[in-house]
Short mmCIF file of C-alpha atoms in Angstrom, two decimals:
data_model
loop_
_atom_site.label_atom_id
_atom_site.label_comp_id
_atom_site.label_asym_id
_atom_site.label_seq_id
_atom_site.Cartn_x
_atom_site.Cartn_y
_atom_site.Cartn_z
CA MET A 1 0.00 0.00 0.00
CA THR A 2 1.19 3.52 -0.78
CA ASP A 3 -0.17 7.02 -0.51
CA THR A 4 -1.56 6.68 -4.04
CA ASP A 5 -4.18 4.22 -2.76
CA LEU A 6 -5.87 6.76 -0.47
CA ILE A 7 -9.40 7.90 -1.34
CA PRO A 8 -10.17 10.74 -0.98
CA ALA A 9 -6.72 11.99 -1.87
CA PRO A 10 -5.00 13.84 0.99
CA LEU A 11 -3.62 17.35 0.73
CA THR A 12 -0.06 16.03 0.93
CA ALA A 13 1.38 12.55 1.45
CA VAL A 14 5.09 11.81 1.46
CA ALA A 15 6.22 8.19 1.52
CA HIS A 16 9.45 7.13 3.19
CA GLU A 17 11.51 3.96 3.02
CA GLY A 18 10.45 1.30 5.48
CA ARG A 19 7.44 -0.27 7.13
CA LEU A 20 6.05 -0.42 10.67
CA THR A 21 4.60 -3.66 11.98
CA LEU A 22 1.61 -3.63 14.31
CA ASP A 23 1.15 -6.73 16.46
CA GLU A 24 -0.37 -7.85 19.73
CA ARG A 25 2.15 -5.75 21.66
CA THR A 26 1.17 -2.52 19.88
CA ALA A 27 -0.26 -0.11 22.44
CA LEU A 28 -2.72 2.74 21.97
CA ALA A 29 -1.86 6.00 23.72
CA ALA A 30 -5.00 8.16 23.75
CA GLY A 31 -4.35 11.77 24.70
CA PRO A 32 -6.90 14.12 26.29
CA GLY A 33 -10.09 14.42 24.27
CA THR A 34 -9.33 11.45 22.02
CA GLY A 35 -11.43 8.83 23.80
CA PRO A 36 -14.11 8.45 21.07
CA ALA A 37 -11.50 7.93 18.35
CA ALA A 38 -9.66 5.43 20.54
CA ARG A 39 -12.90 3.48 21.12
CA TRP A 40 -13.60 3.44 17.38
CA LEU A 41 -10.09 2.17 16.61
CA ARG A 42 -10.36 -0.59 19.19
CA SER A 43 -13.85 -1.67 18.18
CA THR A 44 -13.52 -1.41 14.40
CA LEU A 45 -9.85 -2.03 13.68
CA GLY A 46 -9.59 -4.35 16.65
CA ALA A 47 -12.37 -6.53 15.25
CA ALA A 48 -10.80 -6.68 11.79
CA THR A 49 -7.22 -7.21 12.89
CA GLY A 50 -7.63 -9.14 16.11
CA LEU A 51 -5.18 -6.73 17.78
CA PRO A 52 -6.14 -5.75 21.36
CA LEU A 53 -4.49 -2.28 21.19
CA PRO A 54 -4.06 -2.02 24.98
CA ASP A 55 -3.53 1.29 26.76
CA GLY A 56 0.10 2.32 26.82
CA SER A 57 2.89 4.07 25.01
CA GLY A 58 6.46 3.29 24.13
CA PRO A 59 8.11 2.23 20.85
CA GLY A 60 5.73 1.26 18.08
CA ALA A 61 2.63 2.67 19.81
CA VAL A 62 -0.29 4.38 18.08
CA ARG A 63 -0.52 7.87 19.62
CA LEU A 64 -3.67 10.00 19.35
CA ARG A 65 -3.57 13.72 20.12
CA ILE A 66 -5.73 16.80 19.72
CA SER A 67 -3.29 19.39 18.42
CA PRO A 68 -3.87 23.16 18.53
CA ALA A 69 -1.07 23.56 15.98
CA THR A 70 -2.85 21.21 13.60
CA GLU A 71 -6.11 23.07 14.10
CA GLU A 72 -4.37 26.38 13.36
CA GLU A 73 -2.85 25.00 10.17
CA HIS A 74 -5.59 22.67 8.91
CA GLY A 75 -8.75 23.47 10.88
CA PRO A 76 -10.81 21.27 13.22
CA GLU A 77 -11.40 18.64 10.51
CA GLY A 78 -7.74 18.53 9.52
CA TYR A 79 -5.15 16.05 10.72
CA ARG A 80 -1.51 15.02 10.49
CA LEU A 81 -0.54 11.35 10.35
CA SER A 82 3.04 10.17 10.73
CA VAL A 83 4.21 6.56 10.51
CA THR A 84 7.85 5.94 11.47
CA GLY A 85 9.90 3.23 13.13
CA ASP A 86 8.86 4.75 16.46
CA GLY A 87 5.15 4.18 15.82
CA VAL A 88 2.09 6.02 14.57
CA THR A 89 1.33 9.60 15.57
CA LEU A 90 -2.09 10.97 14.66
CA ASP A 91 -2.72 14.64 15.44
CA GLY A 92 -6.23 15.98 14.89
CA GLY A 93 -7.16 19.63 14.66
CA GLY A 94 -10.19 18.55 16.66
CA PRO A 95 -12.10 15.35 17.38
CA ALA A 96 -13.45 15.29 13.82
CA GLY A 97 -10.02 15.70 12.31
CA LEU A 98 -8.71 12.90 14.50
CA PHE A 99 -11.53 10.64 13.30
CA TRP A 100 -10.84 11.40 9.62
CA GLY A 101 -7.19 10.64 10.24
CA ALA A 102 -8.23 7.30 11.75
CA GLN A 103 -10.07 6.56 8.49
CA THR A 104 -6.84 7.16 6.60
CA LEU A 105 -4.97 4.85 8.99
CA ARG A 106 -7.54 2.15 8.28
CA GLN A 107 -7.03 2.52 4.54
CA LEU A 108 -3.28 2.16 4.95
CA LEU A 109 -3.74 -1.15 6.76
CA GLY A 110 -5.25 -2.69 3.63
CA PRO A 111 -8.68 -3.95 2.51
CA ASP A 112 -8.83 -6.66 5.18
CA ALA A 113 -9.02 -3.87 7.78
CA TYR A 114 -12.61 -3.36 6.54
CA ARG A 115 -13.79 -6.77 7.65
CA ARG A 116 -15.65 -7.56 10.86
CA ALA A 117 -13.32 -10.35 11.98
CA PRO A 118 -9.76 -11.38 11.12
CA VAL A 119 -9.38 -13.47 7.99
CA ARG A 120 -5.76 -14.28 8.88
CA PRO A 121 -5.73 -14.73 12.66
CA GLY A 122 -2.40 -14.01 14.27
CA ALA A 123 -1.02 -12.15 11.26
CA ASP A 124 0.94 -8.96 11.73
CA TRP A 125 -0.21 -5.73 10.11
CA ASP A 126 2.18 -3.48 8.24
CA LEU A 127 2.02 0.25 7.59
CA PRO A 128 4.25 2.15 5.17
CA TYR A 129 6.42 4.89 6.62
CA LEU A 130 4.85 8.13 5.48
CA THR A 131 3.68 11.59 6.52
CA VAL A 132 0.18 12.83 5.65
CA ALA A 133 -1.16 16.36 6.14
CA ASP A 134 -4.79 16.74 5.24
CA ARG A 135 -7.90 18.86 5.49
CA PRO A 136 -11.23 19.04 3.63
CA ARG A 137 -12.01 21.50 0.88
CA PHE A 138 -15.65 21.89 1.92
CA GLY A 139 -17.38 21.87 5.30
CA TRP A 140 -20.56 20.33 3.85
CA ARG A 141 -19.84 16.95 2.26
CA GLY A 142 -23.26 15.43 2.03
CA LEU A 143 -25.31 12.46 0.93
CA LEU A 144 -29.11 12.48 0.70
CA LEU A 145 -31.05 9.28 1.14
CA ASP A 146 -34.72 9.26 0.20
CA VAL A 147 -36.45 6.80 2.53
CA ALA A 148 -39.97 7.96 1.60
CA ARG A 149 -40.23 6.31 -1.82
CA HIS A 150 -38.69 3.06 -0.59
CA PHE A 151 -38.19 2.61 3.12
CA THR A 152 -34.69 1.83 4.39
CA ALA A 153 -34.47 -0.26 7.55
CA LYS A 154 -32.70 1.31 10.50
CA GLU A 155 -29.81 -1.18 10.36
CA ASP A 156 -29.20 -0.23 6.73
CA VAL A 157 -29.20 3.47 7.62
CA LEU A 158 -26.54 2.79 10.25
CA ARG A 159 -24.55 0.82 7.68
CA LEU A 160 -24.76 3.74 5.25
CA LEU A 161 -23.45 6.09 7.94
CA ASP A 162 -20.43 3.81 8.34
CA LEU A 163 -19.88 3.91 4.58
CA MET A 164 -20.13 7.70 4.60
CA ALA A 165 -17.57 7.89 7.41
CA ALA A 166 -15.21 5.64 5.48
CA HIS A 167 -15.33 8.23 2.69
CA LYS A 168 -14.99 11.27 5.02
CA LEU A 169 -18.51 12.54 4.29
CA ASN A 170 -20.06 14.51 7.14
CA VAL A 171 -23.68 15.46 6.34
CA PHE A 172 -26.50 12.92 6.06
CA HIS A 173 -29.58 14.53 4.50
CA PHE A 174 -32.47 12.37 5.71
CA HIS A 175 -35.44 12.75 3.34
CA LEU A 176 -38.16 11.54 5.69
CA THR A 177 -41.49 12.58 4.14
CA ASP A 178 -43.06 12.64 0.70
CA ASP A 179 -46.23 11.73 -1.17
CA GLN A 180 -45.34 8.02 -1.02
CA GLY A 181 -44.66 7.74 2.70
CA TRP A 182 -44.17 9.49 6.06
CA ARG A 183 -41.26 7.86 7.89
CA ILE A 184 -40.83 9.61 11.26
CA GLU A 185 -42.98 9.05 14.34
CA ILE A 186 -44.65 12.26 15.55
CA ALA A 187 -46.21 11.57 18.95
CA ARG A 188 -48.94 14.20 18.75
CA TYR A 189 -50.01 13.13 15.26
CA PRO A 190 -50.00 9.31 15.33
CA ARG A 191 -51.90 8.91 12.04
CA LEU A 192 -48.87 10.26 10.16
CA THR A 193 -47.29 6.84 10.60
CA GLU A 194 -50.37 4.72 11.27
CA VAL A 195 -51.78 5.78 7.88
CA GLY A 196 -49.08 7.78 6.14
CA ALA A 197 -46.25 5.25 6.44
CA TRP A 198 -47.94 2.61 4.26
CA ARG A 199 -49.07 2.40 0.66
CA ALA A 200 -51.10 -0.41 -0.87
CA ARG A 201 -48.83 -0.99 -3.86
CA SER A 202 -45.86 0.50 -5.72
CA LYS A 203 -45.09 1.29 -9.33
CA ARG A 204 -42.31 -0.94 -10.69
CA GLY A 205 -39.89 1.11 -12.75
CA HIS A 206 -40.54 4.60 -14.08
CA ARG A 207 -43.99 6.12 -13.59
CA ALA A 208 -44.77 5.35 -17.25
CA SER A 209 -44.25 1.64 -16.61
CA PRO A 210 -47.40 -0.53 -16.79
CA LEU A 211 -46.08 -2.81 -14.02
CA TRP A 212 -47.03 -2.80 -10.33
CA ASP A 213 -45.85 -4.51 -7.17
CA ASP A 214 -49.03 -5.26 -5.24
CA THR A 215 -47.21 -5.91 -1.97
CA PRO A 216 -48.03 -3.17 0.57
CA HIS A 217 -44.90 -1.14 1.26
CA GLY A 218 -43.89 1.02 4.16
CA GLY A 219 -42.29 1.43 7.54
CA HIS A 220 -41.19 4.23 9.82
CA TYR A 221 -38.61 5.15 12.44
CA THR A 222 -39.69 5.49 16.05
CA ARG A 223 -38.45 8.42 18.06
CA ASP A 224 -35.89 6.14 19.69
CA ASP A 225 -34.80 4.89 16.27
CA ILE A 226 -34.15 8.49 15.28
CA ARG A 227 -32.23 9.16 18.49
CA GLU A 228 -30.10 6.09 17.81
CA ILE A 229 -29.40 7.13 14.20
CA VAL A 230 -28.48 10.68 15.24
CA ALA A 231 -26.19 9.45 18.04
CA TYR A 232 -24.55 6.88 15.79
CA ALA A 233 -23.91 9.56 13.19
CA ALA A 234 -22.54 11.99 15.77
CA GLU A 235 -20.02 9.39 16.95
CA ARG A 236 -18.79 9.43 13.33
CA HIS A 237 -18.84 13.25 13.11
CA ILE A 238 -21.77 13.19 10.72
CA THR A 239 -24.57 15.72 11.09
CA VAL A 240 -28.06 14.42 10.29
CA VAL A 241 -30.16 17.08 8.53
CA PRO A 242 -33.86 16.10 8.56
CA GLU A 243 -36.18 16.97 5.71
CA ILE A 244 -39.91 17.46 6.25
CA ASP A 245 -41.37 18.41 2.87
CA LEU A 246 -43.84 21.27 2.47
CA PRO A 247 -46.02 22.67 0.96
CA GLY A 248 -45.77 20.12 -1.89
CA HIS A 249 -44.86 16.43 -1.75
CA SER A 250 -47.40 16.11 1.05
CA GLN A 251 -50.00 13.52 -0.01
CA ALA A 252 -48.98 11.02 2.69
CA ALA A 253 -49.67 13.65 5.35
CA ILE A 254 -52.97 14.65 3.69
CA ALA A 255 -54.02 10.99 3.50
CA ALA A 256 -53.50 10.80 7.27
CA TYR A 257 -55.16 14.15 8.06
CA PRO A 258 -57.37 15.17 5.12
CA TRP A 259 -58.01 18.68 6.45
CA LEU A 260 -54.39 19.54 5.63
CA GLY A 261 -55.31 19.60 1.92
CA ASN A 262 -57.40 21.92 -0.23
CA THR A 263 -60.76 20.50 0.74
CA ASP A 264 -62.77 23.04 -1.27
CA VAL A 265 -61.43 21.69 -4.60
CA VAL A 266 -60.46 18.08 -3.81
CA ASP A 267 -62.12 15.26 -1.90
CA THR A 268 -59.08 14.88 0.32
CA ALA A 269 -60.82 12.22 2.44
CA ALA A 270 -60.59 9.90 -0.56
CA LEU A 271 -56.83 10.32 -0.94
CA THR A 272 -54.48 7.49 -0.01
CA VAL A 273 -50.71 7.40 0.27
CA TRP A 274 -49.54 7.81 -3.32
CA ASP A 275 -48.46 4.63 -5.09
CA THR A 276 -46.69 6.04 -8.14
CA TRP A 277 -43.90 8.51 -8.91
CA GLY A 278 -43.73 12.05 -10.27
CA VAL A 279 -44.96 15.50 -9.24
CA ASN A 280 -48.14 15.27 -7.21
CA PRO A 281 -50.89 17.93 -7.49
CA ASN A 282 -52.12 17.49 -3.91
CA VAL A 283 -50.48 20.21 -1.82
CA LEU A 284 -51.07 21.71 1.60
CA ALA A 285 -53.77 24.31 2.14
CA PRO A 286 -52.40 27.79 2.98
CA THR A 287 -54.15 28.08 6.33
CA GLU A 288 -53.16 29.00 9.85
CA ASP A 289 -54.29 25.55 11.04
CA VAL A 290 -51.83 23.91 8.64
CA LEU A 291 -49.05 26.14 9.94
CA ARG A 292 -49.87 25.14 13.52
CA PHE A 293 -49.87 21.46 12.54
CA TYR A 294 -46.42 21.65 10.99
CA GLU A 295 -45.10 23.73 13.85
CA GLY A 296 -46.09 20.79 16.05
CA VAL A 297 -44.24 18.44 13.70
CA PHE A 298 -41.14 20.61 13.73
CA GLU A 299 -41.20 20.97 17.52
CA GLU A 300 -40.73 17.21 17.78
CA VAL A 301 -38.19 17.20 14.96
CA LEU A 302 -36.08 19.79 16.77
CA GLU A 303 -36.16 17.66 19.92
CA LEU A 304 -34.68 14.74 17.98
CA PHE A 305 -32.22 16.44 15.61
CA PRO A 306 -29.58 18.86 16.96
CA SER A 307 -28.60 19.94 13.43
CA THR A 308 -28.43 23.70 12.92
CA PHE A 309 -30.05 23.22 9.52
CA VAL A 310 -33.56 21.85 9.01
CA HIS A 311 -34.66 21.11 5.45
CA VAL A 312 -38.25 21.99 4.54
CA GLY A 313 -38.25 20.85 0.91
CA GLY A 314 -40.16 23.60 -0.89
CA ASP A 315 -39.74 21.95 -4.30
CA GLU A 316 -42.13 20.84 -7.01
CA CYS A 317 -45.24 22.47 -5.56
CA PRO A 318 -47.88 22.71 -8.31
CA LYS A 319 -50.10 25.76 -7.89
CA ASP A 320 -53.20 24.42 -9.70
CA GLN A 321 -55.22 23.66 -6.57
CA TRP A 322 -54.43 27.05 -5.09
CA LYS A 323 -55.56 28.71 -8.33
CA GLU A 324 -58.86 26.81 -8.20
CA SER A 325 -59.44 27.17 -4.47
CA PRO A 326 -61.61 30.11 -3.34
CA ALA A 327 -60.10 29.76 0.13
CA ALA A 328 -56.56 29.94 -1.24
CA GLN A 329 -57.40 32.92 -3.44
CA ALA A 330 -58.91 34.69 -0.45
CA ARG A 331 -55.70 33.94 1.41
CA VAL A 332 -53.63 35.51 -1.39
CA ALA A 333 -55.69 38.69 -1.05
CA GLU A 334 -55.64 38.64 2.76
CA LEU A 335 -51.87 38.20 2.95
CA GLY A 336 -51.17 40.58 0.07
CA VAL A 337 -48.70 38.16 -1.52
CA GLY A 338 -49.81 38.79 -5.11
CA ASP A 339 -50.26 35.30 -6.48
CA GLU A 340 -49.78 31.58 -5.85
CA ASN A 341 -45.98 31.88 -5.97
CA GLY A 342 -46.39 34.32 -3.12
CA LEU A 343 -48.22 31.67 -1.14
CA GLN A 344 -45.31 29.29 -1.47
CA SER A 345 -42.94 32.04 -0.37
CA TRP A 346 -45.29 32.75 2.57
CA PHE A 347 -45.03 29.14 3.71
CA ILE A 348 -41.24 29.17 3.50
CA ARG A 349 -40.80 32.58 5.11
CA HIS A 350 -43.00 31.56 8.00
CA PHE A 351 -40.87 28.54 8.84
CA ASP A 352 -37.68 30.48 8.19
CA ARG A 353 -38.69 32.88 10.98
CA TRP A 354 -40.04 30.08 13.16
CA LEU A 355 -36.82 28.09 12.95
CA ALA A 356 -34.63 31.18 13.39
CA ASP A 357 -36.49 32.04 16.60
CA ARG A 358 -35.38 28.64 17.90
CA GLY A 359 -31.75 28.99 16.88
CA ARG A 360 -32.02 26.90 13.72
CA ARG A 361 -31.65 27.64 10.01
CA LEU A 362 -33.97 26.75 7.18
CA ILE A 363 -32.61 25.16 4.04
CA GLY A 364 -34.74 24.25 1.05
CA TRP A 365 -34.60 23.26 -2.61
CA ASP A 366 -33.97 26.05 -5.08
CA GLU A 367 -37.71 26.55 -5.75
CA ILE A 368 -37.77 28.56 -2.53
CA LEU A 369 -36.34 31.32 -4.71
CA GLU A 370 -39.78 31.61 -6.34
CA GLY A 371 -41.81 34.45 -4.92
CA GLY A 372 -38.78 35.86 -3.12
CA LEU A 373 -36.08 34.10 -1.13
CA ALA A 374 -36.75 33.83 2.55
CA ASP A 375 -34.44 35.91 4.71
CA GLY A 376 -31.62 33.81 6.14
CA ALA A 377 -32.59 30.71 4.20
CA ALA A 378 -29.99 28.50 2.56
CA VAL A 379 -30.52 26.78 -0.76
CA SER A 380 -29.92 23.24 -2.00
CA SER A 381 -29.33 23.89 -5.70
CA TRP A 382 -30.74 20.82 -7.49
CA ARG A 383 -32.16 21.94 -10.85
CA GLY A 384 -28.67 22.93 -11.95
CA TYR A 385 -26.14 25.54 -10.91
CA GLY A 386 -28.43 28.49 -11.69
CA GLY A 387 -30.42 28.62 -8.47
CA GLY A 388 -27.28 28.27 -6.40
CA ILE A 389 -25.52 31.00 -8.34
CA ALA A 390 -28.46 33.38 -7.89
CA ALA A 391 -28.72 32.61 -4.20
CA ALA A 392 -24.97 32.91 -3.55
CA GLU A 393 -24.71 36.19 -5.44
CA ALA A 394 -27.57 37.46 -3.25
CA GLY A 395 -25.63 36.52 -0.13
CA HIS A 396 -27.35 33.25 0.77
CA ASP A 397 -25.51 30.05 1.66
CA VAL A 398 -25.71 27.26 -0.90
CA VAL A 399 -25.17 23.51 -1.13
CA MET A 400 -24.46 22.50 -4.74
CA CYS A 401 -26.21 19.27 -5.77
CA PRO A 402 -27.20 19.71 -9.45
CA GLU A 403 -29.27 16.78 -10.69
CA GLN A 404 -27.39 16.68 -14.00
CA GLN A 405 -24.14 15.91 -12.18
CA VAL A 406 -24.64 14.26 -8.78
CA TYR A 407 -28.05 12.62 -8.70
CA LEU A 408 -26.89 9.07 -8.18
CA ASP A 409 -30.21 7.60 -9.28
CA HIS A 410 -29.11 8.60 -12.81
CA ARG A 411 -27.71 5.72 -14.83
CA GLN A 412 -24.00 4.89 -14.82
CA ASP A 413 -23.67 3.73 -18.42
CA GLY A 414 -25.56 3.80 -21.70
CA GLY A 415 -25.69 0.02 -22.03
CA ALA A 416 -28.96 -1.88 -22.28
CA ASP A 417 -28.22 -3.87 -19.11
CA GLU A 418 -28.32 -0.90 -16.73
CA PRO A 419 -31.14 -1.57 -14.24
CA VAL A 420 -34.12 0.79 -14.74
CA PRO A 421 -32.08 3.45 -16.54
CA ILE A 422 -32.98 6.94 -15.33
CA GLY A 423 -31.64 10.28 -16.54
CA PHE A 424 -28.27 11.16 -17.97
CA VAL A 425 -25.26 8.86 -18.12
CA ARG A 426 -23.03 9.80 -15.20
CA THR A 427 -20.03 7.50 -15.11
CA LEU A 428 -17.51 7.20 -12.30
CA GLU A 429 -15.22 9.44 -14.34
CA ASP A 430 -17.99 12.00 -14.91
CA VAL A 431 -18.62 12.31 -11.19
CA TYR A 432 -14.89 12.67 -10.59
CA ARG A 433 -14.87 15.68 -12.94
CA PHE A 434 -17.79 17.38 -11.17
CA GLU A 435 -16.92 20.87 -9.89
CA PRO A 436 -19.15 22.27 -7.10
CA VAL A 437 -18.12 25.91 -7.55
CA PRO A 438 -19.12 27.02 -11.04
CA PRO A 439 -16.65 29.16 -12.99
CA GLY A 440 -17.51 32.83 -13.08
CA LEU A 441 -18.94 32.92 -9.56
CA SER A 442 -17.61 36.01 -7.81
CA GLU A 443 -15.15 35.50 -4.98
CA ALA A 444 -17.64 36.85 -2.44
CA ALA A 445 -20.40 34.56 -3.73
CA ALA A 446 -18.09 31.54 -3.82
CA ARG A 447 -17.62 31.91 -0.05
CA HIS A 448 -21.35 31.16 0.30
CA VAL A 449 -20.92 27.69 -1.23
CA LEU A 450 -21.03 25.61 1.95
CA GLY A 451 -20.17 22.51 -0.01
CA THR A 452 -21.75 19.82 -2.09
CA GLN A 453 -24.04 16.84 -1.83
CA ALA A 454 -24.90 13.72 -3.81
CA ASN A 455 -28.58 12.78 -3.81
CA VAL A 456 -30.12 9.31 -3.89
CA TRP A 457 -33.80 9.23 -4.84
CA THR A 458 -35.23 5.75 -4.44
CA GLU A 459 -38.28 5.54 -6.73
CA VAL A 460 -36.63 2.70 -8.68
CA MET A 461 -34.45 1.39 -5.82
CA GLU A 462 -36.48 -1.19 -3.99
CA ASP A 463 -33.84 -2.53 -1.59
CA ARG A 464 -30.35 -2.08 -0.16
CA ASP A 465 -28.56 -3.79 -3.02
CA ARG A 466 -30.16 -1.44 -5.55
CA VAL A 467 -29.08 1.55 -3.48
CA ASP A 468 -25.56 0.10 -3.26
CA TYR A 469 -25.46 -0.33 -7.03
CA GLN A 470 -26.46 3.26 -7.74
CA VAL A 471 -24.32 4.85 -5.03
CA PHE A 472 -21.10 2.88 -5.40
CA PRO A 473 -18.48 3.24 -6.71
CA ARG A 474 -19.52 6.79 -7.68
CA LEU A 475 -19.67 7.94 -4.07
CA ALA A 476 -15.89 7.43 -3.87
CA ALA A 477 -15.40 9.90 -6.73
CA PHE A 478 -17.85 12.34 -5.19
CA ALA A 479 -16.10 12.09 -1.81
CA GLU A 480 -12.81 13.06 -3.41
CA VAL A 481 -14.46 16.03 -5.13
CA ALA A 482 -15.92 17.16 -1.80
CA TRP A 483 -12.80 16.59 0.31
CA SER A 484 -9.70 17.00 -1.81
CA ALA A 485 -8.01 20.08 -3.25
CA LEU A 486 -8.42 19.01 -6.86
CA PRO A 487 -7.44 21.04 -9.93
CA ALA A 488 -9.97 22.18 -12.52
CA PRO A 489 -12.02 19.30 -14.00
CA GLY A 490 -10.05 19.14 -17.24
CA GLU A 491 -6.77 18.89 -15.33
CA ARG A 492 -7.73 16.12 -12.90
CA ASP A 493 -5.75 12.90 -12.93
CA THR A 494 -8.68 10.64 -13.75
CA ALA A 495 -6.38 7.78 -14.74
CA GLY A 496 -4.63 8.00 -11.38
CA PHE A 497 -7.95 8.01 -9.56
CA LEU A 498 -9.06 4.90 -11.45
CA ARG A 499 -5.80 3.18 -10.50
CA ARG A 500 -6.48 3.96 -6.83
CA MET A 501 -9.99 2.60 -7.27
CA GLU A 502 -8.52 -0.84 -7.99
CA THR A 503 -7.59 -1.01 -4.30
CA HIS A 504 -10.78 0.72 -3.21
CA TYR A 505 -12.94 -1.94 -4.88
CA ARG A 506 -11.29 -4.46 -2.57
CA ARG A 507 -12.27 -2.32 0.42
CA LEU A 508 -15.85 -2.21 -0.82
CA ASP A 509 -15.75 -5.98 -1.30
CA ALA A 510 -14.64 -6.43 2.30
CA LEU A 511 -17.51 -4.20 3.43
CA GLY A 512 -20.04 -6.22 1.45
CA VAL A 513 -21.06 -3.34 -0.82
CA ALA A 514 -23.00 -4.45 -3.92
CA TYR A 515 -21.39 -1.80 -6.17
CA ARG A 516 -21.55 -1.65 -9.95
CA PRO A 517 -18.52 -3.55 -11.28
CA PRO A 518 -16.29 -1.65 -13.73
CA THR A 519 -17.22 -4.19 -16.40
CA GLY A 520 -20.96 -3.57 -16.01
CA PRO A 521 -23.81 -5.01 -13.97
CA ALA A 522 -23.69 -8.60 -12.81
CA PRO A 523 -26.65 -10.73 -13.94
CA TRP A 524 -28.43 -10.37 -10.58
CA GLN A 525 -28.07 -6.57 -10.72
CA ARG A 526 -30.04 -6.20 -13.93
CA ARG A 527 -33.78 -5.49 -14.09
CA PRO A 528 -34.85 -6.63 -17.55
CA GLY A 529 -38.28 -5.47 -18.64
CA LEU A 530 -38.56 -2.58 -16.19
CA LEU A 531 -39.11 0.71 -17.98
CA GLY A 532 -36.79 3.59 -17.15
CA ARG A 533 -36.45 7.14 -18.45
CA PRO A 534 -33.01 7.53 -20.03
CA ILE A 535 -32.02 10.93 -21.38
CA ASP A 536 -29.63 10.96 -24.32
CA GLY A 537 -26.58 13.16 -24.71
CA PRO A 538 -24.44 15.03 -22.20
CA PRO A 539 -26.24 16.87 -19.41
CA PRO A 540 -26.72 20.61 -19.91
CA ILE A 541 -24.89 23.08 -17.72
CA VAL A 542 -27.75 25.17 -16.35
#
């Protein structure tokens, strides 16, 4: 193993002649404030290697330290890792930096360090002599998982958090509600999960497909499940950002509580949790009672999620029902917001103020720009770069996640065997050449780019293996884009990255990840006969 095998690539890595052997005598010297990293090393690396890593110091020890000098030079997420004949020294700028450095140490030990038990009991473990100095490019290195379209069991969420940590990603965007399912227990509104967490059937493939799965689908996370997920993520220095969608993407909530919808134009009592995909016309009614309901939802959400940011969706909200609704039109006049776009802005501005009063920050999809951007709101720029550019130039913080580049539900190849092919072809190499900060953005605006995020929408991903296939190996390329100080896309060493991936595939194998092989999908990964929605040609830059 050499420094060239590390993913994401570190800021600097200098290899030296020689190797250090870790064995049963190797001690772990945990300095002040390093206890969580020491526990992770003992539990995770200890399980894979069989090494006890007892407390102690001396020659050959692994030393963990929180270093003010490292923080000054590389920030709280930065670290310095030195391997010499005297042992391993890992200095973190803070606890997070120490943890990311521990991830690098794990990579250097080889793919077998990613297993849950030793495959060669009693074997020694070698590390190359080297010095690594590292820090992330962006503070927001995110992954969105949509658990509303297809529910993800709690154990698989925890597994995904481990996979994120292995790639030095630090924001988990938890898409918990949508038309097809409500996934979080809200104690004061039990029907949200009693009714809203289950649908009678599911469309198989794209919404234009004639095929259905008639097995009822659903599930939800209890409040204690959420607490466990949040705590597990925090131990891995991952922030969980919850998303509660409004005022669109709300049919599951309306099915549970029909008065939330526009009852003067739709028989909302007849609505069920939606069983197909696409943009749904059934949106929330613009009433004070609806605001109070969602304030109650968010009060419980804030109790469970310490994240500064709370995502409120705000995307794909058709205005047809509001146009037809006498009550909604009266509301437009009463509020003086001009039109239906103003109603959407009214929803978002209300929760922007409500969250700010409680020390939190609203973030939403770039449609929240319509009707006027809420004061203090941040934007997830998904329809392209344009919304993010406009928001950043106006002084709002932005997370860049353009669908044309980093929606991992988009297909990975143009071949006929790709399972349920959706969207543009985005290969591993394409994702590696993604640039979160668009050229031409002013220096002041560029400072508002908090970072970047890859999004995983699960309409055509019915289980964990399908999610694995769409996410990996491309998440490795995305992680390097988010972490590493890469040159401009045309100057990136794609061939070198692909060489490093040869080792990384072995790590993913050890972790049991059902990634897309470089040669194309295995027979069991294909979905013949399921209609997708492929889009030809390169994606536009918008």
